[in-house]
XYZ file of C-alpha atoms in Angstrom:
323
model
C -4.362 145.308 -1.358
C -6.029 145.376 -4.746
C -8.894 147.584 -3.747
C -6.532 150.496 -3.088
C -5.558 150.660 -6.760
C -9.027 151.608 -8.018
C -8.724 154.489 -10.523
C -10.631 157.739 -10.131
C -12.708 157.159 -13.341
C -13.750 153.770 -11.999
C -14.776 155.319 -8.680
C -16.866 157.939 -10.465
C -18.535 155.387 -12.711
C -19.298 153.104 -9.842
C -20.809 155.926 -7.823
C -22.945 156.930 -10.785
C -24.224 153.479 -11.553
C -25.082 152.930 -7.904
C -26.889 156.243 -7.664
C -29.026 155.624 -10.781
C -30.077 152.149 -9.574
C -30.767 153.241 -6.046
C -32.792 156.360 -6.909
C -34.990 154.429 -9.346
C -35.814 151.901 -6.641
C -36.579 154.172 -3.693
C -37.724 157.533 -5.171
C -41.439 157.166 -4.280
C -40.501 156.720 -0.648
C -38.350 159.869 -0.877
C -41.352 161.770 -2.252
C -43.457 160.598 0.680
C -40.670 161.767 3.071
C -40.602 165.260 1.558
C -44.377 165.641 1.741
C -44.620 164.344 5.322
C -41.843 166.635 6.470
C -43.310 169.702 4.789
C -46.897 169.382 6.107
C -47.508 171.399 9.199
C -50.264 171.386 11.743
C -52.355 173.824 9.778
C -53.498 171.373 7.095
C -52.392 167.757 7.345
C -52.887 165.862 4.082
C -51.209 162.572 4.930
C -51.262 160.336 7.994
C -48.371 158.079 7.018
C -46.057 157.039 4.205
C -48.542 154.514 2.802
C -51.376 157.029 3.019
C -49.284 159.585 1.161
C -48.352 157.166 -1.641
C -51.962 155.938 -2.044
C -53.320 159.491 -2.257
C -50.571 160.491 -4.655
C -51.467 157.616 -7.029
C -55.170 158.483 -6.825
C -54.689 162.202 -7.516
C -51.606 162.213 -9.731
C -51.356 158.743 -11.186
C -48.551 156.188 -10.801
C -45.905 158.475 -12.313
C -46.897 161.164 -9.813
C -44.735 159.242 -7.319
C -41.720 160.023 -9.551
C -42.169 163.774 -9.717
C -38.641 165.257 -9.495
C -37.004 161.961 -10.307
C -35.486 163.334 -13.505
C -33.512 165.921 -11.494
C -32.247 163.246 -9.199
C -31.355 160.830 -11.970
C -29.440 163.632 -13.744
C -27.492 164.902 -10.740
C -27.199 161.786 -8.559
C -24.387 160.458 -10.691
C -21.936 163.342 -9.898
C -23.337 163.616 -6.361
C -22.764 159.956 -5.384
C -19.552 159.796 -7.358
C -18.127 162.866 -5.516
C -19.194 161.479 -2.149
C -17.656 158.036 -2.577
C -14.545 159.208 -4.394
C -13.921 162.022 -1.933
C -14.162 159.724 1.035
C -11.808 157.230 -0.635
C -9.358 160.094 -1.447
C -9.357 161.478 2.081
C -8.948 158.014 3.618
C -5.978 157.361 1.298
C -4.384 160.714 2.205
C -4.883 160.111 5.929
C -3.377 156.603 5.793
C -0.200 157.414 3.819
C 1.917 156.444 6.838
C 0.824 152.847 6.307
C -0.960 152.608 9.647
C -4.574 151.598 10.167
C -6.945 154.543 10.140
C -8.063 155.561 13.593
C -11.723 156.439 14.214
C -11.031 160.239 14.381
C -9.301 160.029 10.959
C -12.193 157.983 9.507
C -14.604 160.642 10.793
C -12.394 163.371 9.301
C -12.479 161.610 5.918
C -16.239 161.402 6.154
C -16.431 165.096 6.996
C -14.385 165.928 3.871
C -16.667 163.756 1.709
C -19.849 165.374 3.044
C -18.435 168.856 2.518
C -17.472 168.137 -1.121
C -20.807 166.608 -2.103
C -22.996 169.655 -1.207
C -21.710 171.320 -4.368
C -24.140 169.107 -6.261
C -26.492 168.047 -3.511
C -27.820 171.524 -2.604
C -29.164 172.507 -6.057
C -30.350 168.931 -6.690
C -32.390 168.984 -3.461
C -33.620 172.497 -4.075
C -35.192 171.581 -7.382
C -36.359 168.115 -6.292
C -38.208 169.403 -3.229
C -40.222 171.942 -5.299
C -41.301 169.230 -7.760
C -42.105 166.665 -5.070
C -44.113 169.040 -2.928
C -46.072 170.614 -5.746
C -48.671 167.824 -5.656
C -49.311 168.317 -1.915
C -49.814 172.068 -2.330
C -52.109 171.587 -5.321
C -54.200 168.946 -3.497
C -54.518 171.177 -0.441
C -55.673 174.180 -2.504
C -58.132 172.021 -4.373
C -59.707 170.763 -1.109
C -59.915 174.290 0.330
C -61.404 175.656 -2.900
C -64.070 172.916 -2.920
C -64.898 173.601 0.743
C -65.225 177.326 0.044
C -67.493 176.714 -2.956
C -69.695 174.347 -0.967
C -70.124 176.918 1.771
C -71.036 179.737 -0.703
C -73.572 177.518 -2.490
C -75.291 176.501 0.705
C -73.971 172.961 0.808
C -74.773 171.987 -2.821
C -72.182 170.008 -4.714
C -70.158 172.255 -7.074
C -70.721 171.336 -10.694
C -67.636 172.956 -12.201
C -64.139 172.088 -11.015
C -61.497 174.765 -11.104
C -58.704 174.067 -13.626
C -55.545 172.708 -12.102
C -52.610 175.069 -11.898
C -49.741 174.116 -14.243
C -47.017 172.099 -12.541
C -43.493 173.641 -12.592
C -40.702 171.882 -14.417
C -37.061 171.679 -13.313
C -36.037 173.869 -16.261
C -38.609 176.556 -15.387
C -37.592 176.475 -11.681
C -33.896 176.778 -12.588
C -34.514 179.681 -14.975
C -36.687 181.537 -12.400
C -34.196 181.024 -9.568
C -31.258 182.167 -11.668
C -33.177 185.191 -12.974
C -34.477 186.324 -9.591
C -31.674 185.336 -7.217
C -28.651 184.397 -9.304
C -26.633 181.317 -8.548
C -27.377 181.815 -4.830
C -30.977 180.862 -5.570
C -29.967 177.280 -6.375
C -27.936 177.168 -3.131
C -30.672 178.241 -0.737
C -30.388 176.039 2.374
C -26.676 175.406 1.794
C -25.947 175.761 5.515
C -28.713 173.324 6.449
C -27.493 170.894 3.808
C -24.003 171.021 5.239
C -25.386 170.483 8.742
C -27.164 167.371 7.450
C -24.640 165.904 5.053
C -21.400 166.422 6.977
C -22.635 164.715 10.194
C -24.207 162.000 8.001
C -20.868 161.223 6.365
C -19.048 161.407 9.698
C -21.412 158.711 11.003
C -21.875 156.635 7.820
C -18.416 156.098 6.448
C -16.607 154.995 9.631
C -19.608 152.855 10.643
C -19.747 151.194 7.247
C -15.986 150.594 7.136
C -15.958 148.901 10.551
C -19.104 146.834 9.861
C -17.735 145.792 6.500
C -14.417 144.920 8.081
C -16.166 142.388 10.318
C -17.193 140.312 7.287
C -13.784 140.096 5.608
C -12.444 136.492 5.462
C -8.902 137.849 5.724
C -7.032 141.156 5.556
C -6.115 140.520 1.905
C -9.665 139.785 0.704
C -12.765 141.863 0.095
C -15.882 141.296 2.088
C -18.586 139.219 0.287
C -21.114 141.372 -1.565
C -23.923 140.592 0.870
C -21.748 141.864 3.772
C -21.128 145.089 1.897
C -24.840 145.443 1.175
C -25.943 144.810 4.754
C -23.182 147.071 6.122
C -24.311 149.846 3.752
C -27.945 149.426 4.752
C -27.257 149.429 8.526
C -24.817 152.326 8.394
C -27.050 154.332 6.010
C -30.246 153.872 8.039
C -28.448 154.699 11.344
C -26.860 157.861 9.898
C -30.155 158.905 8.253
C -32.123 158.790 11.457
C -29.341 160.491 13.441
C -29.430 163.603 11.126
C -33.174 163.628 10.422
C -33.841 166.793 12.494
C -31.445 168.699 10.203
C -33.168 167.157 7.176
C -36.543 168.382 8.323
C -35.201 171.916 8.754
C -33.427 171.778 5.380
C -36.632 170.593 3.603
C -38.668 173.416 5.160
C -36.072 176.061 4.294
C -35.768 174.926 0.675
C -39.499 174.843 0.013
C -40.452 177.920 -1.936
C -44.274 177.507 -1.683
C -46.236 177.070 1.520
C -49.624 175.609 2.204
C -52.407 177.477 3.911
C -51.612 178.600 7.513
C -48.067 177.226 7.233
C -45.134 179.032 8.839
C -42.406 180.825 6.864
C -38.783 180.889 8.004
C -35.893 183.361 7.902
C -33.082 180.885 8.616
C -32.026 177.647 10.256
C -32.441 178.768 13.862
C -35.783 180.464 13.196
C -37.059 177.347 11.467
C -35.902 175.007 14.285
C -37.375 177.342 16.901
C -40.781 177.553 15.204
C -40.962 173.797 14.617
C -40.213 173.157 18.299
C -42.722 175.748 19.517
C -45.663 175.012 17.159
C -45.267 171.248 16.413
C -43.200 169.879 19.322
C -39.930 167.971 19.324
C -41.484 164.918 17.669
C -41.793 167.011 14.448
C -38.022 166.771 14.024
C -38.501 163.021 13.407
C -41.070 163.483 10.649
C -40.246 161.204 7.753
C -37.441 159.515 9.690
C -38.528 155.995 8.881
C -39.055 157.018 5.214
C -35.554 158.454 5.105
C -34.174 155.243 6.632
C -36.043 153.210 4.029
C -34.597 155.428 1.306
C -30.997 155.607 2.526
C -30.579 151.983 3.568
C -31.024 150.379 0.131
C -29.535 153.381 -1.617
C -26.196 153.043 0.165
C -26.415 149.288 0.308
C -26.648 149.194 -3.484
C -23.910 151.843 -3.774
C -21.430 149.868 -1.730
C -22.223 146.608 -3.543
C -21.595 148.266 -6.917
C -18.492 149.972 -5.552
C -16.990 146.845 -4.087
C -17.948 144.503 -6.915
C -15.971 146.831 -9.227
C -18.469 146.981 -12.055
C -16.738 150.024 -13.540
C -13.332 148.301 -13.433
C -14.789 145.461 -15.491
C -16.292 147.872 -17.996
C -13.093 149.837 -18.298
C -11.169 146.587 -18.684
C -13.375 145.538 -21.592
C -12.830 148.897 -23.285
C -9.091 148.613 -22.927
C -8.799 145.019 -24.159
C -8.857 145.816 -27.906
C -5.942 148.257 -27.432
C -3.775 145.662 -25.673
């Protein structure tokens, strides 16, 4: 089969292209997901995804929805490339005997891919979450400051607005984390990231492969691009919802700043226990539909780019003059 002869550079390029396109399309929804997951019962700023995006635009402008996007756009290329290439590598290694991959072997390949990708995913998410949630923290503090000023002035409207605190940048955050905590600072929440990404890949890759297989005209042909897209969307959204409880815990653990009256956590189990006790089991599904809306097109686009072989065409054009 021709698709087994894809070179490693082509896999990496395809993964990078897919990641850049996907992140650009769905990043505002990802920002809403982070803010919805981080808000606790003490001070709820947003009622839904649409409410979050509307308030973000009003307070921070259109580009406020893309806070942290630069980090993702920079690191999503190696992250998606590692994920897709690692899964392909493990599937190839596990099928060297020429037999069709069994479901346990497909899940093992997905486990390997998820484990490899956290090398890039953890610092990327660590920085992205701080940048995405900064607007929520600032808005909450602004509201509380205005309420306090109103109460001290006997209900009169405050005439002077407090200056806004400077927003952190990815470079500043990276420098501070490295200076204060070393490289471990960028890998805070590594365990939670593994508990999210490994099960995600275990669910996603076998489900995608089997759904995509259903649309192949014959064993020697690739599935049509729309089948790959739909298979990626369905598998991605199903896996995203399945691991959302771990994503909520990971987001809380990686957030360095807290809002007023919000819990702090010492580890994964402590975080899960406090969420269950103070917010109820439904809190583990916060942002689930946002995450499904992010992951579905993200992985749908990724699989279309991967299976269309855009990188192979580009590499072929580069090699033509040398022929």
